[in-house]
Structure formats: C-alpha cells, structure tokens
XYZ file of C-alpha atoms in Angstrom:
367
model
C 3.445 10.350 6.505
C 3.959 7.250 8.721
C 2.280 4.822 6.328
C 2.247 1.072 6.946
C 1.466 -1.975 4.837
C 1.020 -5.261 6.695
C 2.125 -8.543 5.072
C -0.320 -11.347 5.924
C -0.920 -14.922 4.820
C -1.210 -18.478 6.051
C 1.949 -20.066 7.500
C 4.660 -21.108 5.009
C 3.447 -19.097 2.021
C 6.652 -17.024 1.765
C 5.769 -13.939 3.833
C 8.986 -13.727 5.808
C 11.127 -14.568 2.779
C 9.469 -11.680 0.970
C 9.897 -9.369 3.953
C 13.606 -10.222 4.104
C 13.917 -9.204 0.453
C 12.140 -5.923 1.135
C 13.918 -4.983 4.304
C 17.413 -4.851 5.698
C 15.898 -6.361 8.859
C 15.925 -10.185 8.754
C 12.761 -11.935 9.873
C 13.142 -15.556 10.922
C 12.214 -17.856 8.040
C 11.611 -21.515 8.853
C 9.562 -24.486 7.666
C 6.990 -24.588 10.461
C 3.929 -22.535 11.460
C 4.243 -19.471 13.713
C 7.977 -18.948 13.190
C 7.016 -15.261 13.093
C 5.411 -14.208 16.373
C 6.248 -10.548 16.928
C 5.628 -8.340 13.893
C 8.855 -7.264 12.146
C 8.903 -3.734 10.757
C 11.012 -2.514 7.845
C 11.200 1.005 6.402
C 11.204 0.514 2.633
C 12.436 3.058 0.085
C 9.986 3.652 -2.755
C 11.982 3.259 -6.010
C 11.824 6.406 -8.133
C 14.183 6.738 -11.099
C 13.229 10.410 -11.434
C 15.302 11.314 -8.356
C 18.524 10.050 -9.935
C 17.767 11.821 -13.211
C 17.185 15.149 -11.431
C 20.289 14.667 -9.279
C 22.442 14.332 -12.419
C 21.287 17.815 -13.429
C 21.195 19.544 -10.025
C 24.185 17.871 -8.277
C 22.647 18.084 -4.777
C 24.397 17.259 -1.519
C 21.942 14.395 -0.940
C 19.015 12.489 -2.421
C 16.022 11.749 -0.169
C 13.475 9.189 -1.440
C 10.059 8.633 0.106
C 9.351 5.531 2.195
C 6.630 3.102 3.287
C 6.749 0.867 6.365
C 6.236 -2.854 5.755
C 5.126 -4.986 8.722
C 5.593 -8.764 8.644
C 2.601 -10.084 10.592
C 2.692 -13.688 11.768
C 0.760 -16.323 9.804
C -2.981 -16.519 10.416
C -4.876 -19.795 10.605
C -8.508 -20.811 10.412
C -10.167 -19.823 13.696
C -7.930 -16.790 14.272
C -11.013 -14.627 14.912
C -11.766 -16.919 17.879
C -8.171 -16.756 19.108
C -6.891 -19.923 17.391
C -3.137 -19.987 16.897
C -2.046 -16.524 17.945
C -4.988 -14.949 16.156
C -6.196 -12.081 18.330
C -2.752 -10.544 18.569
C -2.227 -10.808 14.820
C -5.614 -9.261 14.078
C -4.686 -6.328 16.312
C -1.438 -5.894 14.322
C -3.422 -5.809 11.062
C -5.794 -3.167 12.449
C -2.878 -0.773 12.911
C -1.833 -0.884 9.235
C -3.055 1.284 6.349
C -3.134 -1.489 3.725
C -2.749 -5.258 3.502
C -0.279 -7.209 1.366
C -1.791 -10.714 1.251
C 0.739 -13.353 0.159
C -0.728 -16.435 -1.519
C 1.238 -19.594 -2.256
C 0.981 -20.380 -5.976
C 3.825 -22.901 -6.246
C 4.319 -26.595 -5.550
C 7.217 -27.766 -3.369
C 7.038 -31.067 -1.500
C 9.834 -29.913 0.819
C 7.731 -27.030 2.206
C 4.705 -28.136 4.192
C 1.331 -26.466 3.744
C -0.777 -25.936 6.833
C -3.804 -27.495 5.051
C -1.913 -30.236 3.224
C -2.433 -29.115 -0.391
C -1.879 -26.016 -2.528
C -5.020 -23.957 -3.159
C -4.472 -20.176 -3.068
C -8.177 -19.364 -3.526
C -9.055 -21.467 -0.467
C -6.194 -19.789 1.443
C -7.525 -16.371 0.430
C -11.027 -17.305 1.550
C -9.769 -18.567 4.932
C -8.123 -15.263 5.798
C -10.941 -13.221 4.255
C -13.425 -15.130 6.422
C -11.424 -14.597 9.621
C -11.159 -10.863 9.005
C -14.825 -10.652 8.004
C -15.906 -12.438 11.200
C -13.951 -9.928 13.269
C -15.459 -7.025 11.318
C -18.954 -8.432 11.751
C -18.401 -8.504 15.520
C -17.399 -4.827 15.384
C -20.402 -3.875 13.229
C -22.920 -5.828 15.330
C -21.587 -4.205 18.490
C -21.919 -0.705 16.998
C -25.421 -1.443 15.664
C -26.634 -2.499 19.106
C -25.519 0.873 20.469
C -27.161 3.122 17.850
C -30.155 1.147 16.562
C -32.744 2.336 19.067
C -31.616 5.941 18.851
C -31.613 5.810 15.049
C -35.058 4.238 14.716
C -36.991 6.032 17.450
C -35.031 9.063 18.583
C -35.052 11.132 15.413
C -31.283 11.549 15.624
C -30.064 12.133 12.041
C -26.422 11.387 12.873
C -27.390 8.105 14.528
C -29.592 7.237 11.567
C -26.757 7.829 9.120
C -24.393 5.730 11.219
C -26.990 2.956 11.431
C -27.429 2.981 7.638
C -23.668 2.677 7.068
C -23.394 -0.135 9.608
C -26.384 -1.946 8.107
C -24.867 -1.903 4.631
C -21.617 -3.282 5.999
C -23.502 -5.936 7.980
C -25.364 -7.103 4.864
C -22.134 -7.420 2.868
C -20.269 -9.264 5.632
C -23.139 -11.720 6.149
C -22.918 -12.478 2.421
C -19.198 -13.263 2.772
C -18.098 -10.029 1.096
C -15.375 -7.786 2.465
C -16.166 -4.240 3.594
C -14.060 -2.802 0.756
C -16.704 -3.975 -1.730
C -19.214 -1.486 -0.243
C -19.114 2.006 -1.794
C -20.534 5.136 -0.138
C -21.519 8.241 -2.082
C -21.536 11.080 0.441
C -18.622 12.506 2.421
C -20.498 11.975 5.700
C -21.011 8.285 4.913
C -17.373 7.926 3.899
C -16.236 9.606 7.130
C -18.351 7.274 9.273
C -17.102 4.241 7.325
C -13.485 5.310 7.763
C -13.892 5.850 11.503
C -14.949 2.199 11.939
C -11.417 1.007 11.018
C -12.737 -2.277 9.658
C -10.087 -4.839 8.742
C -11.655 -5.782 5.409
C -12.157 -2.140 4.415
C -8.396 -1.736 4.053
C -7.056 -1.761 0.488
C -5.421 -5.098 -0.396
C -2.648 -6.247 -2.699
C -2.655 -9.977 -3.441
C 0.899 -11.207 -4.018
C 0.966 -14.530 -5.875
C 4.194 -16.251 -4.843
C 5.237 -18.528 -7.733
C 8.318 -20.572 -8.601
C 11.103 -19.187 -10.811
C 9.737 -20.735 -14.014
C 6.473 -18.781 -13.619
C 7.957 -15.476 -12.429
C 7.216 -13.579 -15.657
C 3.971 -15.150 -16.850
C 2.284 -16.616 -13.758
C 0.388 -19.928 -13.846
C -3.078 -21.475 -13.527
C -3.099 -20.879 -9.766
C -2.500 -17.163 -10.357
C -5.368 -17.046 -12.853
C -7.628 -18.657 -10.250
C -6.715 -15.869 -7.806
C -7.436 -13.222 -10.457
C -10.885 -14.738 -11.017
C -11.613 -14.920 -7.268
C -10.625 -11.273 -6.696
C -12.283 -9.886 -9.840
C -15.054 -8.049 -7.982
C -12.767 -6.555 -5.344
C -11.025 -3.211 -5.485
C -7.672 -4.978 -5.211
C -4.271 -5.138 -6.910
C -2.659 -8.454 -7.943
C 1.092 -8.943 -8.325
C 3.046 -12.030 -9.422
C 6.552 -12.646 -8.088
C 8.864 -15.465 -7.008
C 9.975 -14.765 -3.428
C 12.773 -17.354 -3.585
C 14.093 -15.761 -6.776
C 13.807 -12.305 -5.219
C 15.993 -13.480 -2.320
C 18.659 -14.454 -4.871
C 18.397 -11.074 -6.598
C 18.837 -9.339 -3.242
C 22.223 -11.052 -2.789
C 23.787 -9.148 -5.702
C 25.875 -6.212 -4.499
C 25.599 -3.900 -7.499
C 22.689 -2.509 -9.492
C 24.365 -3.594 -12.728
C 24.621 -7.234 -11.564
C 20.945 -7.262 -10.587
C 19.896 -5.833 -13.951
C 21.970 -8.390 -15.867
C 20.420 -11.205 -13.856
C 16.908 -9.847 -14.423
C 17.555 -9.589 -18.168
C 18.719 -13.205 -18.247
C 15.444 -14.426 -16.737
C 13.269 -12.123 -18.841
C 12.252 -9.521 -16.259
C 12.529 -5.757 -16.742
C 12.271 -4.990 -13.022
C 12.518 -6.965 -9.803
C 9.328 -8.169 -8.160
C 10.306 -6.366 -4.972
C 10.446 -3.012 -6.772
C 7.106 -3.702 -8.425
C 5.621 -4.659 -5.051
C 6.785 -1.449 -3.377
C 5.389 0.666 -6.210
C 2.130 -1.286 -6.119
C 1.864 -0.782 -2.351
C 2.374 2.956 -2.835
C -0.317 2.985 -5.527
C -2.559 0.859 -3.310
C -2.498 3.570 -0.663
C -3.584 6.071 -3.355
C -0.411 8.064 -2.903
C 1.596 10.124 -5.355
C 4.897 11.972 -5.258
C 5.907 15.553 -5.899
C 9.574 16.485 -6.078
C 11.804 19.313 -4.915
C 15.196 19.940 -6.473
C 17.980 22.226 -5.285
C 21.676 22.304 -4.365
C 21.023 20.959 -0.863
C 18.815 18.003 -1.816
C 16.652 16.348 -4.418
C 13.698 14.917 -2.533
C 10.475 12.974 -3.045
C 7.443 13.965 -0.976
C 4.375 11.780 -0.449
C 0.868 13.211 -0.746
C -2.646 11.743 -1.112
C -3.787 11.641 -4.733
C -5.977 14.642 -5.595
C -4.394 17.038 -3.076
C -4.190 20.739 -3.897
C -1.061 22.883 -3.760
C -1.505 24.270 -0.195
C -1.982 20.764 1.251
C 1.157 19.565 -0.516
C 3.040 22.595 0.800
C 1.945 21.504 4.265
C 3.629 18.131 3.728
C 6.957 19.977 3.843
C 6.026 22.231 6.778
C 2.746 23.407 8.303
C 3.877 27.050 7.899
C 4.054 26.533 4.137
C 0.364 25.693 4.093
C -0.708 28.417 6.530
C 1.068 31.166 4.603
C 0.693 29.743 1.108
C 0.930 32.378 -1.658
C 1.597 30.382 -4.811
C 3.398 27.342 -6.192
C 5.966 27.421 -8.982
C 5.566 24.156 -10.885
C 7.809 22.468 -13.428
C 6.694 19.267 -15.105
C 9.329 16.585 -14.580
C 9.590 15.966 -18.348
C 10.280 19.680 -18.947
C 12.967 19.756 -16.250
C 14.755 16.843 -17.923
C 14.249 18.285 -21.419
C 15.616 21.756 -20.646
C 18.216 20.675 -18.079
C 17.768 23.295 -15.343
C 15.200 25.426 -13.562
C 16.626 28.562 -15.200
C 16.295 27.070 -18.677
C 12.708 25.995 -17.998
C 11.861 29.485 -16.767
C 13.499 31.078 -19.823
C 11.496 28.779 -22.112
C 8.274 29.884 -20.431
C 7.493 26.361 -19.249
C 7.268 27.118 -15.502
C 3.695 27.278 -14.210
C 2.618 29.673 -11.459
C -0.306 28.058 -9.660
C -2.699 29.135 -6.919
C -4.643 27.464 -4.129
C -6.906 25.436 -6.422
C -4.128 23.717 -8.353
C -4.353 19.911 -8.084
C -0.797 18.595 -7.834
C 0.237 15.940 -10.371
C 2.543 13.004 -9.759
C 6.110 14.037 -10.636
C 5.573 17.800 -10.392
C 8.754 19.617 -9.375
C 7.495 22.189 -6.885
C 8.723 25.383 -5.273
C 6.353 27.033 -2.788
C 6.128 30.724 -1.991
C 4.671 31.527 1.415
C 4.528 34.219 4.078
C 3.790 33.631 7.766
C-alpha cells in the first residue's frame, strides 16, 4: 500500500540510532546536529508470528510478510517553520509521510550534547509541535483567505463547509493544539480535512528513548510525556535505542530472545515500535495460505470483503462473488483448510462482510 512513517525529533535524541535498528540501511549517527540531511528510507517488515505458524502447517514455497516504510527525517530545531536549520526541506519530507514517529530523549548522558543544553522531553515535544503548528496555521490562513468571501456572501454550500472546517482548525492551532485534536462528524467534513494534508493532523507515535535501566518500566521523564500527550489521539512507546542496537547485533533469533529474557523484556522495542506504527496507521492484516505462499496483506481497518479482495488484484474486487473465511485460531486448531471445512468452521461471506484482523481468506470472483 506504499505506507510511510517519518521519524522526527530534535538533534541527538536517538533518531538515526533507532532507524539503524529498524532498517538494514545505515543512517549516519554522530554527536552533532544535522548529521542527517537527506532523509533515509528503510522498508521494514511488520512482525507477525501467525505467518510462521501457518507455514508450519501449509509448507509453502515462500513466506511474504507485509511492510511499512520508515523515513529518517533530519533533526528539526526551533524556528524550522521560518527556515531555521534546514527546516523547510524537513517539513516537506514530513508532509509526504502517512504518520509521524516522534522520538523524545528521556535519558541523561553527559557525553551526548543536547541542542538546548538540558534534558526536557516535554519542552522538546512542544518545540516540534509548535513548528508544525505554525506551518499548518500558514496553510489554513492561506486557504481561508481564498474561500471566506465566497462562503460568507456567495451562498456556496461547498465553500461554506470548507470555511467551517478551516475555521475550526484555525481556532485549535491558535490555541497551541494540533490539528489531530479536532474531530469532524460528517464524511464531507472529514474529506475536506483530509485533503488539507496538515502536518499536525497526521497520527503520531511518541517514542520515549530511555537508558537500559529504564527499558522495561520507563522513568519520570516518560511519565511527564504521558501527561503532556494525554489529550491527544497518540500512541506512546518506551524503548532504549542504544540497547536495541545491541540486540540487532545478534545473528540468531534464539540469541536475541535469550538476551531479552535476561533484561526482563518479552519482545524487542523495535518489534513493538513496528507493530505500534502499523496500529497507528489504523491498518490490519488478512492472510492467505497455500502451497505457493503464505502471505500477509494490509488493509484499512473496517474494510469489507470486496475491498480486501482488491488489495490482491483489482479484478478480484470487480468480479467479487464471495469470500471463504477461516479464523486464524481455527486454522491452527484443526491443522488444515480441509479439516476446517470438514468441521464446518469455514465461513462463506458476501459483500457486506467486514474483514477481521487475522482472517485467512480465499476469494471467489468472475471477471
């Protein structure tokens, strides 16, 4: 589906270290601002243990997981909205992404300089929020100036609706609130809001980068971030980027799991981040299983069977007849598609079926 999450943050908060853990591509990581200038892009596999479990039963020729692109965007600074640092270019990179992963430094280390001299993740969050909000306010003010007269005197309903959406965004931004805090009830309002492509309307995941000692429980700085983001529709994740870079050095899965167990973690922070990013984009996965491949397919949460069929091929959606659906748990319980069918646990669903995460699907179509 070509989905992108952009990693942002002030300089020296651990963005590039985290990106290096996520991606096979190696971003430059150094102890000075703007060591990342061009955005680095990595295609990240979304971890899904269900694929391996199905493959053990089906014995396919290959396993194909779903993916999300992660973009390492250079560090922003105060004044970026006015072009300070390399701000305008970075803001343009953010605009192209579907969601934002905002890395906040929640650890002390006298050997790593902070651009503002002291550690305060809430202040860091507010700096970047403000820069993005200023840019959004410019966009909103510009649009308002174009439609205001037509909306107020011309009797144009479409212009009036657009003006109302813009005005609500303008009010929120002037109050220092991000666009994502504004909710719209009607589909027309939601469509207009989406077409504005505002930076602060994008879903956000705050990643609190802590030291190894706080990797499982967090710390007071993390709690301050939780309090600051309480009214936002945002996810918060705690991980230790330096620790994650050590985990990434292990060659085998077994070695990584042993190391994680020793430090009291059930799963690596990188895996949790990828899953959180996937969730952040309001995406789910349906599965297909056969002798050629076991595969994960990405679809927007709430999609119906024909739309999910179209994810595989547009002809599947155009000629959709029905979907044969096996719940993942039933597939594992009975051990094969034939056994599920014999047990009467295969569902035959029509056009109105809302696909559930983990459904094992087979589509019947005719074009």
